[in-house]
Short mmCIF file of C-alpha atoms and ligand atoms in Angstrom, two decimals:
data_model
loop_
_atom_site.label_atom_id
_atom_site.label_comp_id
_atom_site.label_asym_id
_atom_site.label_seq_id
_atom_site.Cartn_x
_atom_site.Cartn_y
_atom_site.Cartn_z
CA MET Y 1 -1.14 -15.29 -69.28
CA ASN Y 2 0.33 -14.16 -66.41
CA PRO Y 3 -0.56 -16.84 -63.12
CA PRO Y 4 -2.29 -15.27 -60.49
CA ASP Y 5 -0.71 -12.97 -58.10
CA THR Y 6 -1.00 -14.85 -54.73
CA THR Y 7 0.90 -11.67 -52.64
CA ALA Y 8 -1.92 -9.09 -53.05
CA ALA Y 9 -3.84 -8.65 -50.27
CA PRO Y 10 -7.61 -9.62 -51.38
CA THR Y 11 -9.79 -5.84 -51.40
CA ARG Y 12 -12.10 -5.65 -48.85
CA PRO Y 13 -14.96 -3.08 -48.91
CA ARG Y 14 -14.28 -0.84 -46.34
CA LEU Y 15 -16.44 -0.32 -43.68
CA SER Y 16 -18.26 2.36 -41.53
CA PRO Y 17 -16.48 3.37 -38.46
CA LEU Y 18 -18.51 2.31 -35.30
CA LYS Y 19 -19.31 4.42 -33.26
CA ALA Y 20 -20.02 4.76 -28.57
CA VAL Y 21 -23.53 4.16 -27.97
CA ARG Y 22 -25.37 7.30 -27.92
CA GLY Y 23 -24.98 8.71 -23.66
CA MET Y 24 -21.89 6.34 -23.29
CA ASN Y 25 -18.38 8.25 -23.32
CA ASP Y 26 -14.65 7.26 -23.61
CA VAL Y 27 -12.53 9.22 -21.07
CA LEU Y 28 -9.74 9.74 -23.51
CA PRO Y 29 -6.38 9.81 -21.76
CA ASP Y 30 -5.79 13.76 -21.64
CA GLU Y 31 -8.97 13.42 -19.45
CA ALA Y 32 -7.69 10.35 -17.25
CA ALA Y 33 -5.22 12.29 -15.75
CA LEU Y 34 -8.42 14.21 -13.82
CA TRP Y 35 -10.00 11.35 -13.42
CA GLN Y 36 -6.97 9.58 -11.72
CA ARG Y 37 -6.55 12.86 -9.22
CA PHE Y 38 -9.92 13.57 -8.25
CA GLU Y 39 -10.09 9.28 -7.34
CA ASP Y 40 -7.06 9.03 -5.51
CA ALA Y 41 -8.13 12.45 -3.27
CA ALA Y 42 -11.52 10.76 -2.76
CA ARG Y 43 -10.29 7.28 -1.78
CA ARG Y 44 -7.76 9.33 0.66
CA VAL Y 45 -10.48 10.75 2.39
CA LEU Y 46 -12.78 8.16 2.71
CA ALA Y 47 -9.97 5.81 3.81
CA MET Y 48 -9.16 8.61 6.64
CA TYR Y 49 -12.64 7.86 7.57
CA GLY Y 50 -13.15 4.51 8.20
CA TYR Y 51 -14.66 3.63 4.77
CA ARG Y 52 -13.37 0.68 2.60
CA ASN Y 53 -14.20 -0.68 -0.77
CA LEU Y 54 -16.93 -2.91 -1.54
CA ARG Y 55 -17.38 -4.81 -5.37
CA VAL Y 56 -20.68 -5.03 -6.57
CA PRO Y 57 -21.82 -5.52 -10.18
CA ILE Y 58 -22.91 -3.76 -12.10
CA VAL Y 59 -26.31 -6.16 -12.72
CA GLU Y 60 -29.15 -7.20 -10.52
CA PRO Y 61 -32.21 -8.40 -10.67
CA THR Y 62 -34.61 -6.10 -12.15
CA ALA Y 63 -36.69 -6.82 -9.04
CA LEU Y 64 -34.26 -5.13 -6.69
CA PHE Y 65 -34.81 -1.64 -8.39
CA VAL Y 66 -38.30 -1.47 -8.39
CA ARG Y 67 -38.64 -2.47 -4.89
CA GLY Y 68 -35.29 -0.54 -3.62
CA ILE Y 69 -35.81 2.96 -5.51
CA GLY Y 70 -39.51 2.49 -6.22
CA GLU Y 71 -41.66 1.60 -8.83
CA HIS Y 72 -43.03 5.34 -8.80
CA THR Y 73 -39.88 7.17 -9.67
CA ASP Y 74 -38.36 8.30 -13.05
CA VAL Y 75 -35.87 5.81 -13.11
CA VAL Y 76 -37.80 2.97 -12.75
CA GLU Y 77 -40.49 3.85 -14.95
CA LYS Y 78 -38.21 4.98 -17.71
CA GLU Y 79 -34.54 5.07 -16.96
CA MET Y 80 -33.62 1.52 -16.61
CA TYR Y 81 -32.36 -0.70 -19.40
CA THR Y 82 -33.20 -3.95 -18.56
CA PHE Y 83 -32.90 -7.60 -20.65
CA GLU Y 84 -33.77 -11.48 -20.36
CA ASP Y 85 -31.44 -13.39 -19.31
CA ARG Y 86 -31.08 -15.65 -22.39
CA LEU Y 87 -30.74 -18.64 -20.62
CA ASN Y 88 -33.89 -18.92 -18.50
CA GLY Y 89 -35.52 -15.06 -19.10
CA GLU Y 90 -35.10 -13.91 -15.38
CA SER Y 91 -34.89 -9.93 -15.56
CA LEU Y 92 -32.20 -8.58 -15.36
CA THR Y 93 -30.87 -4.53 -15.54
CA LEU Y 94 -28.18 -2.44 -15.59
CA ARG Y 95 -27.34 -0.75 -11.94
CA PRO Y 96 -28.63 2.22 -12.46
CA GLU Y 97 -27.64 3.43 -8.70
CA ALA Y 98 -25.77 1.65 -6.46
CA THR Y 99 -27.02 1.92 -3.15
CA ALA Y 100 -29.89 -0.64 -3.94
CA GLY Y 101 -26.69 -3.65 -4.93
CA ILE Y 102 -25.03 -2.88 -1.47
CA VAL Y 103 -27.95 -3.36 1.20
CA ARG Y 104 -28.78 -6.79 -0.68
CA ALA Y 105 -24.58 -7.57 -0.90
CA ALA Y 106 -25.50 -6.47 3.36
CA ILE Y 107 -27.95 -8.85 3.92
CA GLU Y 108 -27.03 -11.45 1.85
CA HIS Y 109 -23.62 -11.13 3.81
CA ASN Y 110 -24.86 -10.43 6.53
CA LEU Y 111 -22.67 -7.37 6.51
CA THR Y 112 -23.95 -5.94 9.69
CA TYR Y 113 -24.89 -8.64 12.01
CA ASP Y 114 -22.57 -8.26 14.71
CA ARG Y 115 -21.13 -4.47 13.81
CA PRO Y 116 -21.84 -1.39 11.64
CA GLN Y 117 -19.83 -0.36 8.34
CA ARG Y 118 -18.88 2.11 6.53
CA VAL Y 119 -18.56 1.03 3.01
CA TRP Y 120 -17.96 2.59 -0.91
CA THR Y 121 -17.91 1.31 -4.71
CA ALA Y 122 -17.36 3.17 -7.31
CA GLY Y 123 -18.06 2.35 -11.08
CA PRO Y 124 -20.54 2.71 -13.78
CA MET Y 125 -24.02 3.49 -13.58
CA PHE Y 126 -26.52 3.70 -16.54
CA ARG Y 127 -29.92 5.85 -16.58
CA HIS Y 128 -31.81 6.24 -20.07
CA GLU Y 129 -31.59 9.58 -20.05
CA ARG Y 130 -31.56 12.56 -22.33
CA PRO Y 131 -27.95 12.38 -22.56
CA GLN Y 132 -26.76 17.00 -22.32
CA LYS Y 133 -23.56 18.22 -20.95
CA GLY Y 134 -24.13 17.09 -17.12
CA ARG Y 135 -26.33 14.20 -18.14
CA TYR Y 136 -25.19 11.27 -19.70
CA ARG Y 137 -26.41 7.46 -20.06
CA GLN Y 138 -23.61 5.59 -18.35
CA PHE Y 139 -22.28 7.85 -15.89
CA HIS Y 140 -20.45 7.20 -12.63
CA GLN Y 141 -20.61 7.57 -9.43
CA ILE Y 142 -18.23 7.23 -5.71
CA ASP Y 143 -20.95 5.94 -3.55
CA VAL Y 144 -20.37 5.87 0.31
CA GLU Y 145 -22.66 3.82 2.73
CA ALA Y 146 -22.57 3.47 6.67
CA LEU Y 147 -24.97 0.47 7.09
CA GLY Y 148 -26.51 -0.10 10.82
CA PHE Y 149 -25.68 3.40 12.24
CA ASP Y 150 -28.78 5.31 13.28
CA GLY Y 151 -26.88 9.14 13.50
CA PRO Y 152 -27.44 11.41 13.30
CA ASP Y 153 -23.96 11.54 13.61
CA VAL Y 154 -23.11 9.49 10.66
CA ASP Y 155 -24.87 11.97 8.88
CA ALA Y 156 -22.81 14.83 10.28
CA GLU Y 157 -19.70 12.66 9.74
CA GLN Y 158 -20.69 11.87 5.97
CA ILE Y 159 -21.10 15.97 4.86
CA ALA Y 160 -17.70 16.62 6.42
CA LEU Y 161 -16.40 14.31 4.52
CA LEU Y 162 -17.52 15.38 1.23
CA ALA Y 163 -16.72 19.65 2.70
CA ARG Y 164 -13.14 18.00 3.38
CA LEU Y 165 -12.86 16.42 -0.06
CA TRP Y 166 -13.72 19.90 -1.80
CA ARG Y 167 -11.15 21.25 0.05
CA GLU Y 168 -8.62 18.92 -0.94
CA LEU Y 169 -9.48 19.54 -4.68
CA GLY Y 170 -9.87 22.81 -3.93
CA VAL Y 171 -13.70 23.89 -4.93
CA ALA Y 172 -14.92 24.26 -1.35
CA ASP Y 173 -15.58 28.41 -3.02
CA SER Y 174 -18.22 26.54 -6.19
CA VAL Y 175 -20.47 24.43 -4.01
CA ARG Y 176 -23.29 24.58 -1.87
CA LEU Y 177 -24.62 22.58 0.67
CA HIS Y 178 -28.62 22.17 0.82
CA VAL Y 179 -29.93 20.13 3.75
CA ASN Y 180 -34.13 19.17 4.68
CA SER Y 181 -35.47 16.16 6.53
CA ILE Y 182 -38.30 14.53 4.51
CA GLY Y 183 -39.31 12.57 8.15
CA ASP Y 184 -40.30 8.69 8.32
CA ARG Y 185 -42.44 6.75 6.83
CA HIS Y 186 -45.54 7.42 9.19
CA ASP Y 187 -44.57 11.55 8.92
CA ARG Y 188 -45.20 11.47 5.04
CA LEU Y 189 -48.09 9.13 5.27
CA ALA Y 190 -49.41 11.39 7.57
CA HIS Y 191 -48.49 15.05 5.23
CA ARG Y 192 -49.61 13.21 1.77
CA ALA Y 193 -53.09 14.34 2.84
CA ALA Y 194 -52.85 17.50 2.52
CA LEU Y 195 -50.13 17.21 -0.22
CA VAL Y 196 -52.49 15.69 -2.57
CA ALA Y 197 -55.20 18.36 -1.65
CA TYR Y 198 -53.28 21.11 -1.95
CA PHE Y 199 -51.56 19.51 -5.77
CA ARG Y 200 -54.99 19.40 -6.57
CA ALA Y 201 -56.17 22.46 -6.21
CA HIS Y 202 -53.24 23.43 -8.84
CA GLU Y 203 -54.00 19.91 -11.22
CA SER Y 204 -54.10 22.45 -13.85
CA THR Y 205 -50.65 23.54 -13.89
CA LEU Y 206 -49.23 19.39 -13.06
CA ASP Y 207 -47.59 17.96 -15.93
CA GLU Y 208 -48.93 14.25 -17.07
CA ASP Y 209 -45.91 12.59 -14.68
CA SER Y 210 -47.26 14.30 -11.71
CA ARG Y 211 -50.80 13.94 -12.27
CA ARG Y 212 -50.72 9.96 -12.55
CA ARG Y 213 -47.71 10.36 -9.44
CA LEU Y 214 -50.76 12.32 -7.35
CA ALA Y 215 -52.46 9.16 -6.61
CA VAL Y 216 -49.22 6.83 -5.73
CA ASN Y 217 -46.92 8.86 -5.28
CA PRO Y 218 -46.98 12.89 -3.89
CA LEU Y 219 -44.04 13.28 -2.46
CA ARG Y 220 -42.35 12.67 -5.90
CA ILE Y 221 -44.16 15.71 -7.77
CA LEU Y 222 -42.67 17.98 -5.18
CA ASP Y 223 -39.45 16.41 -6.97
CA SER Y 224 -40.12 18.03 -10.78
CA LYS Y 225 -37.58 18.82 -12.71
CA ASN Y 226 -40.66 21.01 -15.11
CA PRO Y 227 -39.71 24.59 -15.35
CA ALA Y 228 -43.48 25.66 -15.65
CA MET Y 229 -44.08 23.42 -12.45
CA GLN Y 230 -41.89 25.78 -9.80
CA SER Y 231 -43.53 28.02 -8.21
CA MET Y 232 -45.82 26.21 -7.80
CA ILE Y 233 -44.25 23.23 -6.28
CA GLU Y 234 -42.79 26.08 -4.08
CA GLY Y 235 -45.93 26.99 -2.31
CA ALA Y 236 -46.68 23.25 -1.42
CA PRO Y 237 -47.45 22.67 2.54
CA ARG Y 238 -43.98 21.67 3.42
CA LEU Y 239 -42.54 18.16 4.64
CA VAL Y 240 -40.58 19.59 7.18
CA ASP Y 241 -43.58 21.60 9.29
CA ALA Y 242 -45.06 18.06 9.93
CA ILE Y 243 -42.54 15.61 10.53
CA ARG Y 244 -42.58 14.35 14.43
CA ASP Y 245 -40.54 15.31 17.41
CA GLU Y 246 -38.15 12.30 17.05
CA SER Y 247 -37.18 13.18 13.74
CA LEU Y 248 -37.54 16.31 14.35
CA ALA Y 249 -34.86 16.04 17.04
CA HIS Y 250 -32.60 13.51 15.02
CA PHE Y 251 -32.39 16.60 12.29
CA GLU Y 252 -31.96 19.45 15.15
CA GLU Y 253 -28.71 17.73 15.80
CA VAL Y 254 -27.34 16.96 12.19
CA LYS Y 255 -27.54 20.71 12.00
CA ARG Y 256 -26.14 20.99 15.35
CA LEU Y 257 -22.86 19.06 14.53
CA LEU Y 258 -22.79 21.10 10.80
CA ASP Y 259 -22.77 24.16 13.19
CA ASP Y 260 -20.16 22.24 15.52
CA ALA Y 261 -18.25 21.53 12.15
CA GLY Y 262 -17.90 25.38 10.67
CA ILE Y 263 -19.81 23.63 7.53
CA GLY Y 264 -22.03 26.17 6.56
CA TYR Y 265 -25.68 24.81 4.71
CA ARG Y 266 -29.35 25.77 3.89
CA VAL Y 267 -32.09 24.17 4.76
CA ASP Y 268 -34.31 23.66 1.39
CA PRO Y 269 -37.67 22.33 2.62
CA ARG Y 270 -38.75 21.11 -1.44
CA LEU Y 271 -36.13 18.82 -1.20
CA VAL Y 272 -36.96 15.65 -1.97
CA ARG Y 273 -34.12 13.68 -3.74
CA GLY Y 274 -35.38 11.08 -6.78
CA LEU Y 275 -35.40 7.27 -5.14
CA ASP Y 276 -38.23 6.65 -2.70
CA TYR Y 277 -35.92 5.20 0.21
CA TYR Y 278 -34.74 8.01 1.58
CA ASN Y 279 -36.14 8.88 4.96
CA ARG Y 280 -34.61 11.45 7.59
CA THR Y 281 -31.92 13.52 6.15
CA VAL Y 282 -31.71 14.45 3.05
CA PHE Y 283 -28.72 16.27 1.40
CA GLU Y 284 -27.08 18.00 -1.80
CA TRP Y 285 -24.59 19.65 -2.99
CA VAL Y 286 -25.35 22.10 -5.56
CA THR Y 287 -22.60 24.64 -7.96
CA ASP Y 288 -24.15 27.66 -10.62
CA ARG Y 289 -20.95 26.97 -12.32
CA LEU Y 290 -22.11 23.49 -14.69
CA GLY Y 291 -26.15 24.53 -15.48
CA ALA Y 292 -28.89 23.62 -15.04
CA GLN Y 293 -27.21 19.79 -13.78
CA GLY Y 294 -26.06 21.57 -10.96
CA THR Y 295 -25.95 18.58 -7.64
CA VAL Y 296 -22.36 17.15 -8.03
CA ALA Y 297 -23.15 15.23 -5.16
CA GLY Y 298 -26.40 14.33 -3.05
CA GLY Y 299 -27.69 11.43 -0.13
CA GLY Y 300 -29.27 10.66 3.10
CA ARG Y 301 -30.52 8.31 5.21
CA TYR Y 302 -32.50 5.09 4.01
CA ASP Y 303 -33.64 2.91 7.27
CA ASP Y 304 -35.98 0.97 5.77
CA LEU Y 305 -34.47 -0.46 2.84
CA PHE Y 306 -32.98 -3.07 4.58
CA GLU Y 307 -36.55 -4.13 5.13
CA GLN Y 308 -38.14 -3.17 1.64
CA LEU Y 309 -35.43 -5.76 0.58
CA GLY Y 310 -36.61 -8.68 2.45
CA GLY Y 311 -33.61 -7.76 5.33
CA LYS Y 312 -34.05 -7.65 9.31
CA ARG Y 313 -34.59 -3.64 9.98
CA ASP Y 314 -31.41 -1.82 9.85
CA PHE Y 315 -30.35 1.94 10.11
CA ALA Y 316 -28.42 3.41 6.28
CA CYS Y 317 -27.18 6.42 5.22
CA GLY Y 318 -25.49 7.15 2.43
CA PHE Y 319 -24.45 9.51 -0.39
CA ALA Y 320 -23.36 9.48 -3.94
CA ILE Y 321 -21.11 11.91 -6.08
CA GLY Y 322 -21.27 12.61 -10.12
CA VAL Y 323 -17.80 12.38 -11.49
CA GLU Y 324 -18.90 13.22 -14.75
CA ARG Y 325 -20.27 16.62 -12.80
CA MET Y 326 -17.06 16.96 -10.43
CA ILE Y 327 -14.74 16.78 -13.42
CA LEU Y 328 -16.43 19.75 -15.18
CA LEU Y 329 -16.77 21.28 -11.86
CA LEU Y 330 -12.46 20.83 -11.72
CA ALA Y 331 -11.95 22.21 -15.19
CA ASP Y 332 -14.62 25.05 -13.98
CA ALA Y 333 -12.41 25.59 -11.49
CA GLY Y 334 -9.06 25.37 -13.09
CA VAL Y 335 -7.91 22.17 -11.51
CA HIS Y 336 -5.46 20.45 -13.15
CA ALA Y 337 -3.85 17.14 -13.55
CA ALA Y 338 -0.99 16.21 -15.28
CA ASP Y 339 0.64 12.36 -15.48
CA ALA Y 340 3.48 12.84 -17.28
CA PRO Y 341 6.89 10.60 -16.64
CA LEU Y 342 9.69 12.55 -15.25
CA ALA Y 343 11.86 11.93 -19.01
CA TYR Y 344 11.55 11.00 -21.60
CA VAL Y 345 14.74 9.34 -23.51
CA VAL Y 346 15.78 9.83 -26.38
CA HIS Y 347 18.59 7.62 -28.35
CA ASP Y 348 20.25 7.46 -31.89
CA ALA Y 349 22.76 7.72 -33.75
CA LYS Y 350 23.48 6.84 -38.01
CA ASP Y 351 25.16 3.84 -37.71
CA PRO Y 352 23.83 0.95 -37.12
CA ALA Y 353 26.27 -1.00 -33.91
CA VAL Y 354 26.46 2.42 -32.16
CA ALA Y 355 22.34 2.78 -32.40
CA ARG Y 356 22.08 -0.24 -31.09
CA GLU Y 357 24.38 0.66 -28.48
CA ALA Y 358 22.22 4.51 -27.83
CA ALA Y 359 18.72 1.62 -27.22
CA ARG Y 360 20.74 -0.56 -24.81
CA ILE Y 361 22.06 2.45 -22.85
CA ALA Y 362 18.43 4.04 -23.36
CA THR Y 363 17.02 1.36 -21.54
CA ARG Y 364 19.08 0.25 -18.75
CA ILE Y 365 19.12 4.12 -17.22
CA ALA Y 366 15.52 3.80 -17.60
CA GLU Y 367 15.10 0.54 -15.27
CA ARG Y 368 17.67 2.25 -13.22
CA LEU Y 369 15.16 5.43 -12.77
CA ARG Y 370 11.89 2.80 -12.66
CA ASP Y 371 13.90 0.98 -9.64
CA ALA Y 372 13.97 4.33 -7.92
CA GLY Y 373 10.51 4.70 -8.20
CA HIS Y 374 10.14 7.19 -11.43
CA ALA Y 375 7.66 7.14 -14.59
CA VAL Y 376 10.06 7.21 -17.99
CA VAL Y 377 9.75 6.52 -21.33
CA VAL Y 378 11.54 5.03 -23.52
CA ASN Y 379 11.18 6.28 -27.50
CA ALA Y 380 10.21 3.64 -29.09
CA GLY Y 381 9.65 2.87 -32.79
CA GLY Y 382 12.81 5.31 -33.73
CA GLY Y 383 12.30 8.58 -35.40
CA GLY Y 384 14.56 11.08 -35.75
CA PHE Y 385 16.00 13.32 -33.64
CA LYS Y 386 13.53 15.69 -34.13
CA SER Y 387 10.55 14.02 -34.18
CA GLN Y 388 11.56 12.29 -31.38
CA MET Y 389 12.20 15.41 -29.58
CA LYS Y 390 8.88 16.45 -30.48
CA ARG Y 391 7.36 13.50 -28.55
CA ALA Y 392 9.31 14.01 -25.44
CA ASP Y 393 7.48 17.44 -25.42
CA ALA Y 394 4.22 15.95 -26.25
CA SER Y 395 4.79 14.31 -23.18
CA GLY Y 396 4.65 16.49 -20.82
CA ALA Y 397 8.50 14.95 -19.44
CA ARG Y 398 10.47 17.31 -17.31
CA TYR Y 399 13.39 16.02 -18.81
CA ALA Y 400 14.82 14.63 -21.80
CA LEU Y 401 17.17 12.53 -21.81
CA ILE Y 402 20.06 12.06 -25.43
CA VAL Y 403 21.85 8.86 -25.76
CA GLY Y 404 23.23 9.87 -29.76
CA GLU Y 405 26.63 8.22 -30.81
CA GLU Y 406 28.84 10.68 -29.09
CA GLU Y 407 26.89 9.38 -25.54
CA ALA Y 408 26.70 5.98 -27.06
CA LYS Y 409 30.31 5.42 -28.18
CA SER Y 410 31.16 7.32 -24.04
CA GLY Y 411 28.43 5.93 -22.04
CA ALA Y 412 27.38 9.20 -20.71
CA VAL Y 413 23.81 10.90 -21.61
CA ALA Y 414 22.79 14.43 -22.40
CA ILE Y 415 20.31 16.07 -20.12
CA LYS Y 416 18.10 18.54 -21.19
CA PRO Y 417 15.25 20.10 -19.28
CA LEU Y 418 12.33 20.42 -21.34
CA ARG Y 419 9.80 22.65 -18.92
CA GLU Y 420 12.33 25.16 -16.80
CA PRO Y 421 15.06 27.11 -18.70
CA GLY Y 422 19.04 24.93 -18.16
CA ALA Y 423 21.21 23.87 -20.05
CA GLN Y 424 21.49 20.48 -21.92
CA ARG Y 425 24.36 18.33 -20.07
CA ALA Y 426 26.41 15.24 -20.56
CA VAL Y 427 26.62 12.88 -17.32
CA PRO Y 428 28.33 8.69 -16.87
CA ALA Y 429 25.22 6.97 -18.51
CA ASP Y 430 25.37 5.76 -14.36
CA ASP Y 431 24.51 9.13 -12.35
CA VAL Y 432 21.94 9.83 -14.46
CA GLY Y 433 19.59 9.17 -11.15
CA GLU Y 434 22.01 11.97 -9.20
CA ALA Y 435 21.81 14.12 -11.61
CA LEU Y 436 18.54 14.67 -12.06
CA ASN Y 437 18.42 14.74 -8.02
CA VAL Y 438 15.81 12.33 -7.44
CA ALA Y 439 17.43 9.41 -6.72
CA ASP Y 440 15.89 9.26 -3.12
CA ARG Y 441 13.13 11.02 -3.75
P1 ATP X 1 -30.53 14.74 -11.09
O1 ATP X 1 -31.54 15.59 -9.79
O2 ATP X 1 -29.65 15.67 -11.45
O3 ATP X 1 -31.19 14.16 -11.97
P2 ATP X 1 -30.80 12.50 -8.81
O4 ATP X 1 -31.16 12.88 -7.92
O5 ATP X 1 -31.22 11.56 -10.40
O6 ATP X 1 -29.59 14.11 -9.70
P3 ATP X 1 -28.81 10.55 -7.65
O7 ATP X 1 -29.54 9.68 -8.13
O8 ATP X 1 -29.32 11.11 -6.64
O9 ATP X 1 -28.87 12.05 -8.96
O10 ATP X 1 -27.28 10.51 -7.91
C1 ATP X 1 -26.24 11.31 -7.61
C2 ATP X 1 -25.31 11.51 -8.42
O11 ATP X 1 -25.55 11.32 -9.63
C3 ATP X 1 -26.47 13.42 -9.04
O12 ATP X 1 -26.37 14.34 -7.62
C4 ATP X 1 -25.17 12.91 -9.63
O13 ATP X 1 -24.27 14.02 -10.53
C5 ATP X 1 -25.12 12.46 -10.66
N1 ATP X 1 -25.54 11.46 -11.80
C6 ATP X 1 -26.99 10.80 -11.90
N2 ATP X 1 -27.62 10.50 -12.85
C7 ATP X 1 -26.60 10.96 -13.47
C8 ATP X 1 -26.25 11.37 -14.78
N3 ATP X 1 -27.65 10.51 -16.10
N4 ATP X 1 -25.75 11.50 -16.11
C9 ATP X 1 -24.15 12.53 -14.92
N5 ATP X 1 -24.02 12.08 -13.92
C10 ATP X 1 -25.55 11.69 -13.02
MG1 MG X 2 -32.40 11.94 -12.31
#
């Protein structure tokens, strides 16, 4: 009998591959280039207006969102990812939005103690919604907050910031601005009776959620996306007609500042937003290029949230951009982004010693070009010239730099333009930078 073969690998049953959680997406490198272009533009514009980065945890105590967003909202009633901390049983939630966390941090660290603060954060948010185009369970926002400002100047400034971002990105013609004022808390309380009376008169049109909210949060009904209720909602008494002089003056000033800045808008008396913390100014930027999920950014003022979260009363205004929807819009508008390197270095030779020399030259010229700030990819993992040239092309590089047998022997490099017509030409390896005429770009 033969001795057992100890070199053979033990056979393992093939496992079925795991998939990402439904509604939570991978962003693959081809797509990520556009994400980065968007994020770079956003960061640049935010810096232009004096906004500084602030980073808060993705997990917060559940109570923060219940108190901040409001108990009778879609987000808190059915969309939160909530779990118990295994150690102490504390109820924790994956953040469905960032404002509550930022205000929590501002209170905790006394951020607005001696001066107001303009801050922004970016990252994933989590809501258990029905996944569809433009609506996911993990999605991303850029979240921008002006803390400690009573406006209306910052309200208008934030809208102008967004208008500038749309211009920078080349999508200014694809988005429209809707604004409204939902007054202050007492305005809404005063309006409530009229609203409830109206909805009661149309109770047969109300869906189950709305019927339940009639008693606890009638304003929420105005934010319903149920198509069967839209015309009834259209006829509801308008909050903007009921708000008091102070809120009204604030709103008039926001509008005047927008007019001054040449920013077009539509006053939309039905605009209320989905979270309870807003007051006075609310706004949304919408597009009709993405179907039902048309709101790409939304926000407003929230002067009660500090107090609601146990802090000292303070003023604030903020907004969030939905990054996935922005990416869809940018792609739809034909905006491209590439993260292609300047050059891809191809190297090979039949003779192993010459091939080693070719590889050495390849690495040297790549490092030189990187010293000058350029992105250069050196072929790795071997492959013949033909397959290396294919990879060079697929990398999107402007040039292939070729170090073959002849070049290796003479210390030269052949430059081949990949994106424009032009003949291949050889230069001494040390002159590649200059030859590409980019050495001191
Ligand atoms: P919608 O009315 O579309 O449900 P919302 O009022 O719930 O949006 P906000 O909480 O104001 O949205 O969030 C700001 C932005 O974040 C939205 O305008 C949208 O662009 C984006 N957003 C919200 N929820 C999602 C989601 N589930 N998937 C992708 N993007 C989202
Ligand atoms: Mg929503």
